[in-house]
Amino acid sequence: MDEKYFAKKIEDKWQTKWRESGAFEVEETDAKPKFYQLEMLPYPSGNLHMGHVRNYSVGDALAWYKRLKGFNVLHPIGWDSFGQPAEDAAIKRGVNPREWTEENIEHMRGQLQRLGLGYDWRREMAAHRPDYYKFDQWFFLKMYEMGLAYKKRTQVNWCEHDQAVLSNEQASGGLCWRCGNPVTKKDLEQWFLKTTAYADQLLDDMAEIEAGWAEKVLKRQRDWIGRSEGAFVDFKVAQTDEKIRVFTTRIDTIYGANAIVVAAEHRIVEHHFARFSDETKAVIEKIRAEKLKVTDHEAEIEKEGVDTGLKAINPFSGEELPVWIGNYVMIEYGTGAVMSVPAHDERDFEFAKKYGLPIRQVISEPQLAHEHSQMQVLELEQAFTDYGVLVHSDYWNGKPSEGAKKEMTEYAVKHGFGEAATTYRLRDWGISRQRFWGSPIPIVYCEKCGVVPEKYENLPVLLPDDVAITGTGESPLARVPEFVNANCPDCGEPARRETDTMDTFVDSCWYYFRYLDNQNPELPFAPERAAYWTPVDQYIGGDDHAVMHLIYTRFWTKAMRDIGLVKFDEPVKRLLTQGMVIGETFFDVIPNEDDPESKGKRVYYPPANVTVERDAKGKIVSARSADGKELQTAVERMSKSKGNGVDPDEMVEIYGADAARIFVLFAAPVENELVWNEAGIEGAVRFLQRVWRFVHKWVVSERWSAVGGRPEPSEFSAEARKLRQKTHQTIRRIEESFESLQFNTPVAALMELSNALYDFRVEPEAATDADVYAVREAVESLVLMLAPFAPHAAEELYAQLAGNENGMLANEARFPEYRAELAKADEIEIPVQVNGKLRARVLASPDASNEDLERLALADAKVAEHTSGKQIAKVIVVPKRLVNIVVK
RNA sequence: GCUUGGGUGGCGGAAUAGGUAGACGCACAGGACUUAAAAUCCUGUGUCCUUCGGGGCGUGCGGGUUCGAUUCCCGCCCUAAGCACCA
């Protein structure tokens, strides 16, 4: 055994041994309980970043822990390898996207292996390979049969910069999620998956996973689905036979309606457009144009509208109401029309104030209801949006408004002008992309037969390999005649193939099921495989996927259940969302000049080329580039383009994979952001070296192997008993940490145990049998518990302790056994307070009675100083914890 | 604006069925070893006062409950993230 720890030497060795022995390869077995440990798969951009290192270090630690605890642990990895960067590389550099992707995977697989991550590599999948995307297409056909996949012409979110269609999620805030440029609208025929069919299940099944998912993720999903219960109410348009249907959650306020407000795109506007005045038309055009623009998050949008001159009849009161067009009514939500009740809705209030529309209160605080019902006009300072008691509402006067909702809805139903309704914010998922690098949608358009799904036996619809990709306009596939020209699967006549490909979020919906059975040529996976391994026990990834990926995959699971592939509703039992890894960035902003393309853009400088001045607290005072330019600074997500990325390979080279992994876990709790700062990593190296040196000192001594058998309890010195106590307390603490998904505290606990070994100042030569036994117990436990954090060092030390390399931690070791009787101290220190202030500490047996503790405390000299001359009013004794003496 | 987290040393962070605040690490300072440096080991490190025995203050701010509050309650301030006209 080397006297010093050399990461490089042992890491290569154990990585090879693990690979050759298939240490992390698992099969289904009833001999052990299963555990499916999953981390979000990487996009093969070419390089791992620190976020990956963090994510996968956490996952591997947990996989190791569960393995040590006797579970049959499945821990796979794969590649989310369809997507835009490959296509961008093809456009910019003329490379073949498949080759580019394969090369990146090759390199990144090496990076993962050099980190010593324990994956079952036989199960690897990659989305861009035909044996995978074949089943994207298989699922599409199933969903088509089930009516879950359909085509419609719609306005889609369109990013001009990326020449791509975006989902609502990807275009949220009016900016492209990828490039940050404004999103516009465009009319296109698109394929959709009917996520709304499962809207209620997506909400209600959250009860099944509540315990294992962070509330903030569930909340975002709940908001995203946005179910709201209310009613549709039809308002007749006077002097026509038309109706305007509105959606409201507050039908109880209907007597307070002062207008009907519709979106500029509403059917009724279209219908009467020709008869509107030029002024009205101008307002409508303006509102429509504004909607195509970017929504600026900061600025509150000024309410705008115009009276159409049309009148609608309130079906409850018979009152005639003006029909307005308002920019605050959205065509996409509800019916695109609302009844405006300014007294009880803030938006309507604002609108009514601006245009001088009447504001009539019809809901009142219960205690004021009588008074209000006597008054004709009620001036309101602001909208009253709470429930209360109805006033000025005919028959309904005096009724509590919350209960009246149900009755009034029933009334509307009975009289044929309304119905109960539930609406959702969630929209169906548009999956068509005018892109090359994705799964082709398996549909053929035949002149005779129409839209025809490809036959299962013809899957996969293969992506051609040799295509010039220019990045302009329609799908590159449309320009490949060999691809486009197909025969109709039904009639066999020449037909045209769909040239859109699927959103890459389709791939990540079910990839973790493919790991279970990645060679299956017939099915995405065999149901019996899924029955053994899934649901996933623990999923780990960034919370940036809280709504997109994690909603889509829940939707997909429900569809798979209905197809008959799985028997559960929810695919992931526990979800851990890790914080981002961020770092300081330095940049210069291009001033507003003629070129609109680059105006306001940031030009990043790598930190290595920046001279930074800091104040005493480490805050940056100024930063200058090499050529003397004053730079701005920020703390942002680490990435190559911002120049603040850290290369994992470099870290492994300098410090070793084990130290890098320990550091990334130790530096901050997983959920927190991790501000990258290399200073601390040396501490991780030092810790490993300390453990190493200690083990070395004892292993090479003659006493180490000369002693066997467990000594009698009486043979242990007080110090040795203390060491054993620390050992068993540490075992307990580390178990608890893992169970509660903490990774920084168990590292601290291991460091403490290692410090306790150094504090045990008995040299091997002078050690009694009992001393050697206590040290051995501590060291063996330490090494086993080190495995999840620093597996290479742990394997090497384990072999050193055994004196041979016949066994491996990876497949034979068990977590050390916690023994409560040893964790218990002989003597404990009890703090003694006088009037809540700490004044002394007394030593006592852990079994001491309250009376004993009180007597000990009062007998203490320091305590006496603070109590002398005063009257003892009360003594509080908390068993095993503290004594507090209250004096007057 | 709404919602949800979070404010603890120079820094990352420990500790909450209410019970020794600051574990562990980083950084810093002093010492040992060395011709010297690195590495290592030892000591110190919230803050103020001190006759060196100790003592006062201290977990964003102000109140409250309690023998005792970082922890519970009320009211503020700051901050991060998410949502943003969803009727």
PDB file of N, CA and C (backbone and C1' of nucleotides) in Angstrom, chain B residues 11-43:
ATOM      1  P     C B  11     -19.914  36.307   5.801  1.00  0.00           P
ATOM      2  O5'   C B  11     -19.406  35.210   4.772  1.00  0.00           O
ATOM      3  C5'   C B  11     -19.246  35.501   3.396  1.00  0.00           C
ATOM      4  C4'   C B  11     -18.804  34.256   2.676  1.00  0.00           C
ATOM      5  C3'   C B  11     -19.728  33.057   2.828  1.00  0.00           C
ATOM      6  O3'   C B  11     -20.822  33.117   1.941  1.00  0.00           O
ATOM      7  C1'   C B  11     -17.513  32.376   3.229  1.00  0.00           C
ATOM      8  P     G B  12     -22.193  32.412   2.350  1.00  0.00           P
ATOM      9  O5'   G B  12     -21.904  30.877   2.057  1.00  0.00           O
ATOM     10  C5'   G B  12     -21.588  30.457   0.731  1.00  0.00           C
ATOM     11  C4'   G B  12     -21.379  28.967   0.716  1.00  0.00           C
ATOM     12  C3'   G B  12     -22.490  28.163   1.374  1.00  0.00           C
ATOM     13  O3'   G B  12     -23.579  27.999   0.487  1.00  0.00           O
ATOM     14  C1'   G B  12     -20.393  27.359   2.114  1.00  0.00           C
ATOM     15  P     G B  13     -25.034  27.788   1.021  1.00  0.00           P
ATOM     16  O5'   G B  13     -24.840  26.463   1.865  1.00  0.00           O
ATOM     17  C5'   G B  13     -25.552  26.245   3.073  1.00  0.00           C
ATOM     18  C4'   G B  13     -24.750  25.282   3.893  1.00  0.00           C
ATOM     19  C3'   G B  13     -25.449  24.799   5.142  1.00  0.00           C
ATOM     20  O3'   G B  13     -26.148  23.608   4.813  1.00  0.00           O
ATOM     21  C1'   G B  13     -23.333  25.668   5.713  1.00  0.00           C
ATOM     22  P     A B  14     -27.302  23.084   5.684  1.00  0.00           P
ATOM     23  O5'   A B  14     -26.448  22.336   6.780  1.00  0.00           O
ATOM     24  C5'   A B  14     -26.708  22.603   8.077  1.00  0.00           C
ATOM     25  C4'   A B  14     -25.937  21.704   8.949  1.00  0.00           C
ATOM     26  C3'   A B  14     -26.797  21.316  10.141  1.00  0.00           C
ATOM     27  O3'   A B  14     -27.354  20.059   9.912  1.00  0.00           O
ATOM     28  C1'   A B  14     -24.875  22.497  10.862  1.00  0.00           C
ATOM     29  P     A B  15     -28.943  19.940  10.041  1.00  0.00           P
ATOM     30  O5'   A B  15     -29.196  20.282  11.572  1.00  0.00           O
ATOM     31  C5'   A B  15     -28.623  19.449  12.568  1.00  0.00           C
ATOM     32  C4'   A B  15     -28.724  20.124  13.900  1.00  0.00           C
ATOM     33  C3'   A B  15     -30.132  20.540  14.305  1.00  0.00           C
ATOM     34  O3'   A B  15     -30.779  19.445  14.923  1.00  0.00           O
ATOM     35  C1'   A B  15     -28.606  22.310  14.715  1.00  0.00           C
ATOM     36  P     U B  16     -32.131  18.883  14.347  1.00  0.00           P
ATOM     37  O5'   U B  16     -33.143  19.966  14.877  1.00  0.00           O
ATOM     38  C5'   U B  16     -34.496  19.600  15.091  1.00  0.00           C
ATOM     39  C4'   U B  16     -35.181  20.761  15.707  1.00  0.00           C
ATOM     40  C3'   U B  16     -36.701  20.704  15.625  1.00  0.00           C
ATOM     41  O3'   U B  16     -37.245  20.032  16.748  1.00  0.00           O
ATOM     42  C1'   U B  16     -35.921  22.831  14.920  1.00  0.00           C
ATOM     43  P     A B  17     -37.410  18.473  16.741  1.00  0.00           P
ATOM     44  O5'   A B  17     -38.951  18.350  17.099  1.00  0.00           O
ATOM     45  C5'   A B  17     -39.957  18.843  16.215  1.00  0.00           C
ATOM     46  C4'   A B  17     -41.281  18.565  16.870  1.00  0.00           C
ATOM     47  C3'   A B  17     -41.478  19.233  18.232  1.00  0.00           C
ATOM     48  O3'   A B  17     -41.868  20.576  18.090  1.00  0.00           O
ATOM     49  C1'   A B  17     -42.094  16.965  18.372  1.00  0.00           C
ATOM     50  P     G B  18     -41.731  21.608  19.367  1.00  0.00           P
ATOM     51  O5'   G B  18     -40.160  21.831  19.465  1.00  0.00           O
ATOM     52  C5'   G B  18     -39.566  22.953  18.847  1.00  0.00           C
ATOM     53  C4'   G B  18     -38.499  23.469  19.784  1.00  0.00           C
ATOM     54  C3'   G B  18     -38.113  22.455  20.839  1.00  0.00           C
ATOM     55  O3'   G B  18     -36.767  22.027  20.896  1.00  0.00           O
ATOM     56  C1'   G B  18     -38.889  24.514  21.824  1.00  0.00           C
ATOM     57  P     G B  19     -35.450  22.371  20.662  1.00  0.00           P
ATOM     58  O5'   G B  19     -34.716  22.604  22.046  1.00  0.00           O
ATOM     59  C5'   G B  19     -33.949  23.785  22.250  1.00  0.00           C
ATOM     60  C4'   G B  19     -33.101  23.633  23.484  1.00  0.00           C
ATOM     61  C3'   G B  19     -32.382  22.304  23.569  1.00  0.00           C
ATOM     62  O3'   G B  19     -31.102  22.541  24.140  1.00  0.00           O
ATOM     63  C1'   G B  19     -33.735  22.596  25.475  1.00  0.00           C
ATOM     64  P     U B  20     -29.855  22.907  23.216  1.00  0.00           P
ATOM     65  O5'   U B  20     -28.727  23.171  24.299  1.00  0.00           O
ATOM     66  C5'   U B  20     -28.880  24.234  25.237  1.00  0.00           C
ATOM     67  C4'   U B  20     -27.534  24.848  25.468  1.00  0.00           C
ATOM     68  C3'   U B  20     -26.857  25.370  24.196  1.00  0.00           C
ATOM     69  O3'   U B  20     -26.147  26.547  24.515  1.00  0.00           O
ATOM     70  C1'   U B  20     -25.496  23.739  25.205  1.00  0.00           C
ATOM     71  P     A B  21     -26.818  27.915  24.175  1.00  0.00           P
ATOM     72  O5'   A B  21     -26.846  27.879  22.587  1.00  0.00           O
ATOM     73  C5'   A B  21     -25.626  27.930  21.877  1.00  0.00           C
ATOM     74  C4'   A B  21     -25.832  27.317  20.525  1.00  0.00           C
ATOM     75  C3'   A B  21     -24.583  27.345  19.664  1.00  0.00           C
ATOM     76  O3'   A B  21     -23.841  26.158  19.890  1.00  0.00           O
ATOM     77  C1'   A B  21     -26.404  28.263  18.471  1.00  0.00           C
ATOM     78  P     G B  22     -22.273  26.135  19.752  1.00  0.00           P
ATOM     79  O5'   G B  22     -22.032  26.384  18.213  1.00  0.00           O
ATOM     80  C5'   G B  22     -22.512  25.438  17.242  1.00  0.00           C
ATOM     81  C4'   G B  22     -22.270  26.017  15.882  1.00  0.00           C
ATOM     82  C3'   G B  22     -20.814  26.354  15.621  1.00  0.00           C
ATOM     83  O3'   G B  22     -20.235  25.205  15.020  1.00  0.00           O
ATOM     84  C1'   G B  22     -22.257  28.138  14.932  1.00  0.00           C
ATOM     85  P     A B  23     -18.621  25.054  14.965  1.00  0.00           P
ATOM     86  O5'   A B  23     -18.485  23.473  14.898  1.00  0.00           O
ATOM     87  C5'   A B  23     -18.932  22.664  15.977  1.00  0.00           C
ATOM     88  C4'   A B  23     -19.522  21.378  15.459  1.00  0.00           C
ATOM     89  C3'   A B  23     -18.758  20.711  14.313  1.00  0.00           C
ATOM     90  O3'   A B  23     -17.687  19.927  14.804  1.00  0.00           O
ATOM     91  C1'   A B  23     -21.049  20.781  13.786  1.00  0.00           C
ATOM     92  P     C B  24     -16.214  20.112  14.263  1.00  0.00           P
ATOM     93  O5'   C B  24     -16.405  19.803  12.701  1.00  0.00           O
ATOM     94  C5'   C B  24     -16.612  18.476  12.249  1.00  0.00           C
ATOM     95  C4'   C B  24     -16.887  18.485  10.771  1.00  0.00           C
ATOM     96  C3'   C B  24     -15.912  19.317   9.939  1.00  0.00           C
ATOM     97  O3'   C B  24     -14.715  18.614   9.681  1.00  0.00           O
ATOM     98  C1'   C B  24     -18.101  19.853   9.289  1.00  0.00           C
ATOM     99  P     G B  25     -13.345  19.387   9.628  1.00  0.00           P
ATOM    100  O5'   G B  25     -13.488  20.244   8.291  1.00  0.00           O
ATOM    101  C5'   G B  25     -13.433  19.607   7.029  1.00  0.00           C
ATOM    102  C4'   G B  25     -13.889  20.552   5.945  1.00  0.00           C
ATOM    103  C3'   G B  25     -13.040  21.790   5.705  1.00  0.00           C
ATOM    104  O3'   G B  25     -11.857  21.492   4.995  1.00  0.00           O
ATOM    105  C1'   G B  25     -15.313  22.372   5.665  1.00  0.00           C
ATOM    106  P     C B  26     -10.592  22.428   5.127  1.00  0.00           P
ATOM    107  O5'   C B  26     -11.064  23.753   4.380  1.00  0.00           O
ATOM    108  C5'   C B  26     -11.276  23.740   2.971  1.00  0.00           C
ATOM    109  C4'   C B  26     -11.784  25.085   2.521  1.00  0.00           C
ATOM    110  C3'   C B  26     -10.873  26.265   2.813  1.00  0.00           C
ATOM    111  O3'   C B  26      -9.831  26.352   1.857  1.00  0.00           O
ATOM    112  C1'   C B  26     -13.073  26.836   3.386  1.00  0.00           C
ATOM    113  P     A B  27      -8.397  26.848   2.299  1.00  0.00           P
ATOM    114  O5'   A B  27      -8.681  28.351   2.747  1.00  0.00           O
ATOM    115  C5'   A B  27      -9.020  29.348   1.772  1.00  0.00           C
ATOM    116  C4'   A B  27      -9.351  30.641   2.471  1.00  0.00           C
ATOM    117  C3'   A B  27      -8.273  31.153   3.415  1.00  0.00           C
ATOM    118  O3'   A B  27      -7.273  31.870   2.724  1.00  0.00           O
ATOM    119  C1'   A B  27     -10.351  31.200   4.506  1.00  0.00           C
ATOM    120  P     C B  28      -5.773  31.819   3.251  1.00  0.00           P
ATOM    121  O5'   C B  28      -5.862  32.621   4.626  1.00  0.00           O
ATOM    122  C5'   C B  28      -6.210  34.001   4.632  1.00  0.00           C
ATOM    123  C4'   C B  28      -6.435  34.471   6.046  1.00  0.00           C
ATOM    124  C3'   C B  28      -5.274  34.257   7.003  1.00  0.00           C
ATOM    125  O3'   C B  28      -4.265  35.243   6.849  1.00  0.00           O
ATOM    126  C1'   C B  28      -7.269  33.585   8.055  1.00  0.00           C
ATOM    127  P     A B  29      -2.732  34.823   7.125  1.00  0.00           P
ATOM    128  O5'   A B  29      -2.651  34.786   8.719  1.00  0.00           O
ATOM    129  C5'   A B  29      -2.885  35.979   9.469  1.00  0.00           C
ATOM    130  C4'   A B  29      -2.896  35.663  10.942  1.00  0.00           C
ATOM    131  C3'   A B  29      -1.690  34.880  11.452  1.00  0.00           C
ATOM    132  O3'   A B  29      -0.571  35.708  11.662  1.00  0.00           O
ATOM    133  C1'   A B  29      -3.662  33.919  12.304  1.00  0.00           C
ATOM    134  P     G B  30       0.923  35.075  11.486  1.00  0.00           P
ATOM    135  O5'   G B  30       1.092  34.179  12.790  1.00  0.00           O
ATOM    136  C5'   G B  30       1.229  34.810  14.060  1.00  0.00           C
ATOM    137  C4'   G B  30       1.146  33.789  15.163  1.00  0.00           C
ATOM    138  C3'   G B  30       2.180  32.667  15.105  1.00  0.00           C
ATOM    139  O3'   G B  30       3.458  33.060  15.563  1.00  0.00           O
ATOM    140  C1'   G B  30       0.059  31.746  15.571  1.00  0.00           C
ATOM    141  P     G B  31       4.766  32.349  14.943  1.00  0.00           P
ATOM    142  O5'   G B  31       4.721  30.892  15.570  1.00  0.00           O
ATOM    143  C5'   G B  31       4.953  30.712  16.964  1.00  0.00           C
ATOM    144  C4'   G B  31       4.616  29.312  17.370  1.00  0.00           C
ATOM    145  C3'   G B  31       5.486  28.204  16.777  1.00  0.00           C
ATOM    146  O3'   G B  31       6.748  28.095  17.417  1.00  0.00           O
ATOM    147  C1'   G B  31       3.228  27.560  16.683  1.00  0.00           C
ATOM    148  P     A B  32       8.009  27.494  16.625  1.00  0.00           P
ATOM    149  O5'   A B  32       7.636  25.948  16.508  1.00  0.00           O
ATOM    150  C5'   A B  32       7.639  25.126  17.675  1.00  0.00           C
ATOM    151  C4'   A B  32       7.308  23.706  17.307  1.00  0.00           C
ATOM    152  C3'   A B  32       8.232  23.078  16.258  1.00  0.00           C
ATOM    153  O3'   A B  32       9.419  22.584  16.851  1.00  0.00           O
ATOM    154  C1'   A B  32       5.969  22.652  15.683  1.00  0.00           C
ATOM    155  P     C B  33      10.807  22.677  16.078  1.00  0.00           P
ATOM    156  O5'   C B  33      10.608  21.663  14.869  1.00  0.00           O
ATOM    157  C5'   C B  33      10.510  20.258  15.110  1.00  0.00           C
ATOM    158  C4'   C B  33      10.196  19.539  13.815  1.00  0.00           C
ATOM    159  C3'   C B  33      11.137  19.875  12.657  1.00  0.00           C
ATOM    160  O3'   C B  33      12.317  19.098  12.726  1.00  0.00           O
ATOM    161  C1'   C B  33       8.890  19.990  11.911  1.00  0.00           C
ATOM    162  P     U B  34      13.735  19.758  12.553  1.00  0.00           P
ATOM    163  O5'   U B  34      13.683  20.256  11.043  1.00  0.00           O
ATOM    164  C5'   U B  34      13.676  19.317   9.976  1.00  0.00           C
ATOM    165  C4'   U B  34      13.596  20.060   8.660  1.00  0.00           C
ATOM    166  C3'   U B  34      14.608  21.183   8.476  1.00  0.00           C
ATOM    167  O3'   U B  34      15.872  20.680   8.061  1.00  0.00           O
ATOM    168  C1'   U B  34      12.453  21.913   7.778  1.00  0.00           C
ATOM    169  P     U B  35      17.224  21.247   8.771  1.00  0.00           P
ATOM    170  O5'   U B  35      17.244  22.755   8.290  1.00  0.00           O
ATOM    171  C5'   U B  35      18.081  23.720   8.958  1.00  0.00           C
ATOM    172  C4'   U B  35      18.274  24.924   8.068  1.00  0.00           C
ATOM    173  C3'   U B  35      16.993  25.462   7.440  1.00  0.00           C
ATOM    174  O3'   U B  35      16.341  26.377   8.313  1.00  0.00           O
ATOM    175  C1'   U B  35      18.648  25.212   5.762  1.00  0.00           C
ATOM    176  P     A B  36      14.786  26.254   8.492  1.00  0.00           P
ATOM    177  O5'   A B  36      14.262  26.728   7.061  1.00  0.00           O
ATOM    178  C5'   A B  36      14.400  28.107   6.653  1.00  0.00           C
ATOM    179  C4'   A B  36      14.001  28.249   5.204  1.00  0.00           C
ATOM    180  C3'   A B  36      12.581  27.794   4.882  1.00  0.00           C
ATOM    181  O3'   A B  36      11.643  28.817   5.149  1.00  0.00           O
ATOM    182  C1'   A B  36      14.098  26.891   3.297  1.00  0.00           C
ATOM    183  P     A B  37      10.199  28.453   5.646  1.00  0.00           P
ATOM    184  O5'   A B  37       9.530  27.917   4.300  1.00  0.00           O
ATOM    185  C5'   A B  37       9.190  28.850   3.250  1.00  0.00           C
ATOM    186  C4'   A B  37       8.888  28.106   1.982  1.00  0.00           C
ATOM    187  C3'   A B  37       7.689  27.165   2.047  1.00  0.00           C
ATOM    188  O3'   A B  37       6.466  27.848   1.895  1.00  0.00           O
ATOM    189  C1'   A B  37       9.496  26.078   0.978  1.00  0.00           C
ATOM    190  P     A B  38       5.168  27.298   2.638  1.00  0.00           P
ATOM    191  O5'   A B  38       4.831  25.975   1.829  1.00  0.00           O
ATOM    192  C5'   A B  38       4.331  26.048   0.485  1.00  0.00           C
ATOM    193  C4'   A B  38       4.317  24.686  -0.123  1.00  0.00           C
ATOM    194  C3'   A B  38       3.445  23.661   0.605  1.00  0.00           C
ATOM    195  O3'   A B  38       2.087  23.763   0.252  1.00  0.00           O
ATOM    196  C1'   A B  38       5.551  22.715   0.134  1.00  0.00           C
ATOM    197  P     A B  39       0.953  23.530   1.368  1.00  0.00           P
ATOM    198  O5'   A B  39       1.147  22.002   1.753  1.00  0.00           O
ATOM    199  C5'   A B  39       0.818  20.981   0.808  1.00  0.00           C
ATOM    200  C4'   A B  39       1.274  19.650   1.328  1.00  0.00           C
ATOM    201  C3'   A B  39       0.753  19.270   2.709  1.00  0.00           C
ATOM    202  O3'   A B  39      -0.551  18.723   2.655  1.00  0.00           O
ATOM    203  C1'   A B  39       3.072  18.906   2.627  1.00  0.00           C
ATOM    204  P     U B  40      -1.578  19.054   3.810  1.00  0.00           P
ATOM    205  O5'   U B  40      -0.937  18.327   5.071  1.00  0.00           O
ATOM    206  C5'   U B  40      -0.813  16.912   5.102  1.00  0.00           C
ATOM    207  C4'   U B  40      -0.006  16.500   6.296  1.00  0.00           C
ATOM    208  C3'   U B  40      -0.536  16.972   7.642  1.00  0.00           C
ATOM    209  O3'   U B  40      -1.566  16.119   8.109  1.00  0.00           O
ATOM    210  C1'   U B  40       1.777  17.420   7.533  1.00  0.00           C
ATOM    211  P     C B  41      -2.746  16.700   8.973  1.00  0.00           P
ATOM    212  O5'   C B  41      -2.060  16.915  10.395  1.00  0.00           O
ATOM    213  C5'   C B  41      -1.581  15.800  11.131  1.00  0.00           C
ATOM    214  C4'   C B  41      -0.793  16.285  12.318  1.00  0.00           C
ATOM    215  C3'   C B  41      -1.512  17.312  13.191  1.00  0.00           C
ATOM    216  O3'   C B  41      -2.411  16.684  14.087  1.00  0.00           O
ATOM    217  C1'   C B  41       0.674  18.065  12.749  1.00  0.00           C
ATOM    218  P     C B  42      -3.718  17.447  14.539  1.00  0.00           P
ATOM    219  O5'   C B  42      -3.141  18.500  15.589  1.00  0.00           O
ATOM    220  C5'   C B  42      -2.529  18.058  16.785  1.00  0.00           C
ATOM    221  C4'   C B  42      -1.964  19.241  17.532  1.00  0.00           C
ATOM    222  C3'   C B  42      -2.958  20.372  17.765  1.00  0.00           C
ATOM    223  O3'   C B  42      -3.802  20.117  18.870  1.00  0.00           O
ATOM    224  C1'   C B  42      -0.922  21.279  16.966  1.00  0.00           C
ATOM    225  P     U B  43      -5.276  20.688  18.885  1.00  0.00           P
ATOM    226  O5'   U B  43      -5.030  22.246  19.112  1.00  0.00           O
ATOM    227  C5'   U B  43      -4.475  22.709  20.331  1.00  0.00           C
ATOM    228  C4'   U B  43      -4.263  24.200  20.281  1.00  0.00           C
ATOM    229  C3'   U B  43      -5.488  25.021  19.864  1.00  0.00           C
ATOM    230  O3'   U B  43      -6.399  25.181  20.933  1.00  0.00           O
ATOM    231  C1'   U B  43      -3.582  25.810  18.693  1.00  0.00           C
TER     232        U B  43
END
